[in-house]
Short mmCIF file of C-alpha atoms in Angstrom, two decimals:
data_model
loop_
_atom_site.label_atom_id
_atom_site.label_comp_id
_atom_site.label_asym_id
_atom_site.label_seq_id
_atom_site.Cartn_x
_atom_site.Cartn_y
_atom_site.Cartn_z
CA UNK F 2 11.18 -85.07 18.26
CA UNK F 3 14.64 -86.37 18.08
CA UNK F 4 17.69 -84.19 17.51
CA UNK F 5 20.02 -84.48 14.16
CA UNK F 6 23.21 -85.98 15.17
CA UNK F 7 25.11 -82.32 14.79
CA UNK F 8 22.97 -80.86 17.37
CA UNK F 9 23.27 -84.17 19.90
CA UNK F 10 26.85 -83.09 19.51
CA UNK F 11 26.08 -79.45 20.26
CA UNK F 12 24.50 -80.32 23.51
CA UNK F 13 27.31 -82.27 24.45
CA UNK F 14 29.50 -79.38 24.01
CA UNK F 15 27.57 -77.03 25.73
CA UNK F 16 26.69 -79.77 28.71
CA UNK F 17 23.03 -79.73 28.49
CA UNK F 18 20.51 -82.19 27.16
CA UNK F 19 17.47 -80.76 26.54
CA UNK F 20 13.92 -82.34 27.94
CA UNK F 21 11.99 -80.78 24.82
CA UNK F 22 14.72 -80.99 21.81
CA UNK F 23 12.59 -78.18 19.78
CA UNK F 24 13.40 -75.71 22.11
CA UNK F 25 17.04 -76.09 20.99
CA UNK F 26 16.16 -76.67 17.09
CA UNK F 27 14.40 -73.04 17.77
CA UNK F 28 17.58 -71.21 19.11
CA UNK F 29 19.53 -71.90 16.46
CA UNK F 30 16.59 -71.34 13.62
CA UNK F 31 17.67 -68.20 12.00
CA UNK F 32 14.81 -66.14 10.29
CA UNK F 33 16.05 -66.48 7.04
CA UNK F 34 14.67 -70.37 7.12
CA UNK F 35 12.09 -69.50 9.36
CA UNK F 36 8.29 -70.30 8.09
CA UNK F 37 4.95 -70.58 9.65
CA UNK F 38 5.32 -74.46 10.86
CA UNK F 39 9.18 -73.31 11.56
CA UNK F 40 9.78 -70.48 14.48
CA UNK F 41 13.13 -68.45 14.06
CA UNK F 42 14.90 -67.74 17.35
CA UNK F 43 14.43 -64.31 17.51
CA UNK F 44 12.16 -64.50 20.93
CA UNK F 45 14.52 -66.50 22.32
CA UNK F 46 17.19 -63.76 21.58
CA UNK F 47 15.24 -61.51 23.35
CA UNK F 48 15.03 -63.45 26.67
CA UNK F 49 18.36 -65.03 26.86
CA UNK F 50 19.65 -61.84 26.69
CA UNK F 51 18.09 -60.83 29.52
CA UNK F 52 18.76 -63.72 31.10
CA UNK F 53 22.50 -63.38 30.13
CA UNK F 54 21.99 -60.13 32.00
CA UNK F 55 21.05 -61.15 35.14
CA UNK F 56 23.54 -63.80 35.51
CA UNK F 57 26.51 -61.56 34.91
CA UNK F 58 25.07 -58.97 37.26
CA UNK F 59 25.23 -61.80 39.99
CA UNK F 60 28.52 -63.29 39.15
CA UNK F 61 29.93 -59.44 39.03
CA UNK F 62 28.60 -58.43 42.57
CA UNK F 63 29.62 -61.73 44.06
CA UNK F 64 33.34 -61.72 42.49
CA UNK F 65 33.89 -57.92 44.23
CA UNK F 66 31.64 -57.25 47.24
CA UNK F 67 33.44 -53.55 47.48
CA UNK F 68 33.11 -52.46 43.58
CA UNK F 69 30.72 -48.98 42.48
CA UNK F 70 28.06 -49.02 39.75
CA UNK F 71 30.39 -47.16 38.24
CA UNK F 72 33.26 -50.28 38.30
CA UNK F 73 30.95 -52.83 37.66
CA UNK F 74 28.95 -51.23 34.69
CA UNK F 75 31.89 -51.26 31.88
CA UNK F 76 33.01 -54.68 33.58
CA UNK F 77 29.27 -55.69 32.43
CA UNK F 78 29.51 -54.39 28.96
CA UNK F 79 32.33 -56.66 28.55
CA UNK F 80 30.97 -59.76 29.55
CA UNK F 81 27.65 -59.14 27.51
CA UNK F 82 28.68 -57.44 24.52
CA UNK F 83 28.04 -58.90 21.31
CA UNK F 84 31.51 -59.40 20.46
CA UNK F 85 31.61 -61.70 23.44
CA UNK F 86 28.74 -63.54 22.71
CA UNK F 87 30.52 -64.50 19.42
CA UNK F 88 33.64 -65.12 20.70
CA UNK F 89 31.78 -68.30 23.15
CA UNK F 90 29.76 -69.31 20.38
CA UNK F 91 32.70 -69.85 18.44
CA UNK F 92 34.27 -71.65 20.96
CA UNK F 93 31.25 -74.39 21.12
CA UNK F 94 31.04 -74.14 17.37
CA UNK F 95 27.81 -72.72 17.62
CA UNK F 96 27.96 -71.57 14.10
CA UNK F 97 28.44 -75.59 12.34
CA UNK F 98 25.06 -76.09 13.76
CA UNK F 99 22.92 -72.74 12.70
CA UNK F 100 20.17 -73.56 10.53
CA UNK F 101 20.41 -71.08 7.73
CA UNK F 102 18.39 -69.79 4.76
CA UNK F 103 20.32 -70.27 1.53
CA UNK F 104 21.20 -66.86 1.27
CA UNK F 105 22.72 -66.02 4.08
CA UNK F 106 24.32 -69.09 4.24
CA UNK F 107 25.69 -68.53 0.62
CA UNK F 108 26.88 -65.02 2.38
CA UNK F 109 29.02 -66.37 5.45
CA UNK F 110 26.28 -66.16 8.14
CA UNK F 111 27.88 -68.90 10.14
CA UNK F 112 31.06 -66.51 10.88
CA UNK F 113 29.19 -63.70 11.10
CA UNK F 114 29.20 -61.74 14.81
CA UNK F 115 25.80 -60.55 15.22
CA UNK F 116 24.23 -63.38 14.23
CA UNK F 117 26.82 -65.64 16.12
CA UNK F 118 26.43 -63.75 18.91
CA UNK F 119 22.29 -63.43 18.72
CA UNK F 120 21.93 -67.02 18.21
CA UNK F 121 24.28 -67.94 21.37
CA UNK F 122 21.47 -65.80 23.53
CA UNK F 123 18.71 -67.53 22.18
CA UNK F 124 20.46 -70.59 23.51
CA UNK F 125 20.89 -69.63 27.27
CA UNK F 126 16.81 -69.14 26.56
CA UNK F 127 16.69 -71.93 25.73
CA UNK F 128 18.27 -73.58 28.23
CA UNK F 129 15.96 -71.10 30.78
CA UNK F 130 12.83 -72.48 29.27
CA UNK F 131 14.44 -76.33 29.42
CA UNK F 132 15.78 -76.53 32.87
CA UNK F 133 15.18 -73.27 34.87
CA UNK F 134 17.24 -70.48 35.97
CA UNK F 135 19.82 -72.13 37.62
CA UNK F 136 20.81 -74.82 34.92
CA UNK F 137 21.29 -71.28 32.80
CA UNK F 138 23.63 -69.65 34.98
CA UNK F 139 25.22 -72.96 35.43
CA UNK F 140 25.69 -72.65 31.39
CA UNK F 141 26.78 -69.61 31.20
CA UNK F 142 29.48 -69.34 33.82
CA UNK F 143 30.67 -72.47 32.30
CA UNK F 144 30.92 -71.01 28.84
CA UNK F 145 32.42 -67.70 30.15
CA UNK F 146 34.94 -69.13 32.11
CA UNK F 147 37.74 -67.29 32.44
CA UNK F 148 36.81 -64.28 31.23
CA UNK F 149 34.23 -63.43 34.26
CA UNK F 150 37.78 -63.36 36.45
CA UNK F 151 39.53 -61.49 33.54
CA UNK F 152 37.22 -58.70 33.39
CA UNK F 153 38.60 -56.05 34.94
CA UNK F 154 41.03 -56.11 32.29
CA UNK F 155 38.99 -56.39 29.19
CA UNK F 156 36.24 -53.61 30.65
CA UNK F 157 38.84 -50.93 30.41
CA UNK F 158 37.81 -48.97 27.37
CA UNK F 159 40.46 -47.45 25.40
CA UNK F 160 39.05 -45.13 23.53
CA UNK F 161 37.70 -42.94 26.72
CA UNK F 162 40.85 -43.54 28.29
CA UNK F 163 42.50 -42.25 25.13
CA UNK F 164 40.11 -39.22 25.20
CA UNK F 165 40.81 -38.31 28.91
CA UNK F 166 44.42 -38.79 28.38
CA UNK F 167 44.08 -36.25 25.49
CA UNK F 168 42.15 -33.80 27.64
CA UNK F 169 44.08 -33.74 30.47
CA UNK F 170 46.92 -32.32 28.14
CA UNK F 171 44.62 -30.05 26.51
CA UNK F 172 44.13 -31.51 23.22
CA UNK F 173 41.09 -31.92 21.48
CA UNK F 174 39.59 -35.19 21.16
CA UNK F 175 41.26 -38.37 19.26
CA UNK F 176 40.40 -38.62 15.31
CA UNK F 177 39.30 -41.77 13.90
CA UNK F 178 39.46 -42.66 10.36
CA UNK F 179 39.15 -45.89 8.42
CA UNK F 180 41.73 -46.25 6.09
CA UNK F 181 41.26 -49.46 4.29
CA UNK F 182 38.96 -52.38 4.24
CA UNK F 183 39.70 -55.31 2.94
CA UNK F 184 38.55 -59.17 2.46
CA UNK F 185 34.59 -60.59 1.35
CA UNK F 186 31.35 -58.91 2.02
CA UNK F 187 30.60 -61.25 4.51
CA UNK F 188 33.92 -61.26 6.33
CA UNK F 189 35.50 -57.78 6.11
CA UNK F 190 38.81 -56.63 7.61
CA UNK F 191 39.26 -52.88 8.55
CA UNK F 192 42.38 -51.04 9.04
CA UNK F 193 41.43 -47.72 11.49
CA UNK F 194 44.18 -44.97 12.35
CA UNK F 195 43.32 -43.09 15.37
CA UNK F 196 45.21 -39.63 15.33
CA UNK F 197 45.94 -37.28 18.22
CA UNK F 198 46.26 -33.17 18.21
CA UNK F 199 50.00 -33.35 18.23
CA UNK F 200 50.07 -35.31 15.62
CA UNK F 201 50.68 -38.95 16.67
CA UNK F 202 49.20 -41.87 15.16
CA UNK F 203 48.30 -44.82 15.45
CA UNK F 204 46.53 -48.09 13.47
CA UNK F 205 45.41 -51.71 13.85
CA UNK F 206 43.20 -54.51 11.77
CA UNK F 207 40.34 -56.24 13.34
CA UNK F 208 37.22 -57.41 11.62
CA UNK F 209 34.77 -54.84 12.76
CA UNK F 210 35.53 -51.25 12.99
CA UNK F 211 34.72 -51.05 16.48
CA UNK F 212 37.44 -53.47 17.48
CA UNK F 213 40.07 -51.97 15.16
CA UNK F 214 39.36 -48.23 17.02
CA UNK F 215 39.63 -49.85 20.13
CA UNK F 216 42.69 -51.61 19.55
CA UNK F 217 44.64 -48.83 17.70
CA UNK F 218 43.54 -46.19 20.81
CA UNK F 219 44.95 -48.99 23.10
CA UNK F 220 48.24 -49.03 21.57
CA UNK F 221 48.02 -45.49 21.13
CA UNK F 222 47.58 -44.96 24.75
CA UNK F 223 50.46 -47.31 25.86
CA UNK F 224 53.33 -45.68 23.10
CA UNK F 225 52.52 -42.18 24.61
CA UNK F 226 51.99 -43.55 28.51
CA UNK F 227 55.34 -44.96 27.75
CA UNK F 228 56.87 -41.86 26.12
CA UNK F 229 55.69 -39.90 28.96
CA UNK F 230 57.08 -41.90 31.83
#
């Protein structure tokens, strides 16, 4: 089969041409246009997330020969969360070349995270199933980039730092509430305040609540480090 010109574009953007072209058309097939003649890429999903996986566990163990499980595990997380995922796809404008049912479509699906995110994994599988292991983790450390080197960084969860912080000045665990959400169904904004024991507080927007908790505990956790010092 040949490609559509959108998705010759796509694999220039990614830096892979694909041997068999459906194996691409199938990563990016969500199920809500999916049929019997037309697989979605939820398999793929599956294994490029595993795949993912293993190539961050390599990269991670290579980049700090001296790191615990306990270091590299959140520095993991980061790399292959979902909100990461989304963030590459965006950046290869993954989402212009989704092939959507009508309804999700008609709801935003092309800027939404999960599916962003789900759709960029089914990609490294197919890339796996195209090429091998090695033109995968070839992919994905090109994607990635910087942020495999930046890691250390991002890994650091604030919300458990928040929470130790707390405890070690014998207050009970950080509150989280959200207090507003604004913005479409398919693109919401929420505002989260984060309040400690003593009273302090306190917020920041993101567009999942996750994000907005971390980021408000994170500023949280500087104003009182700062207070403190």
């Amino acid at each position: 089969m040949k490609l559509s010109a959108d998705l010759r574009a796509f694999e220039a953007r990614i830096g892979h041409e694909f041997r068999e072209p459906d194996r691409l058309l199938r990563a990016v097939t969500h199920s809500s246009l999916s049929s019997a003649t037309r697989p979605d890429n939820q398999r793929l999903e599956f294994l490029g997330d595993r795949v993912l996986g293993l190539v961050m566990a390599e990269a991670l163990l290579a980049a700090d020969g001296h790191a615990s499980e306990g270091q590299l595990a959140p520095r993991f997380n980061a790399l292959v969360r979902k909100e990461t995922c989304a963030a590459v796809a965006r950046e290869v404008a993954l989402g212009e070349v989704l092939k959507l049912g009508r309804s999700e479509m008609m709801s935003g699906g092309r800027r939404k995270e999960a599916l962003l995110g789900d759709a960029l994994e089914a990609v490294i599988a197919a890339v796996y199933l195209d090429a091998g292991f090695e033109a995968a983790r070839r992919l994905v450390l090109r994607l990635w980039g910087e942020r495999i080197a930046q890691v250390e960084q991002d890994a650091r969860d604030a919300k458990t730092a928040l929470q130790e912080w707390a405890q070690a000045r014998g207050l009970p665990p950080p509150t989280y509430e959200a207090v507003d959400r604004s913005g479409p169904d398919h693109a919401p904004i929420f505002t989260v305040e984060v309040r400690l024991g003593s009273g302090e507080t306190e917020r920041a927007t993101a567009g999942t609540k996750r994000v907005a908790e971390q980021a408000a505990a994170r500023a949280l956790l500087a104003r009182m480090e700062a207070k403190n010092d």
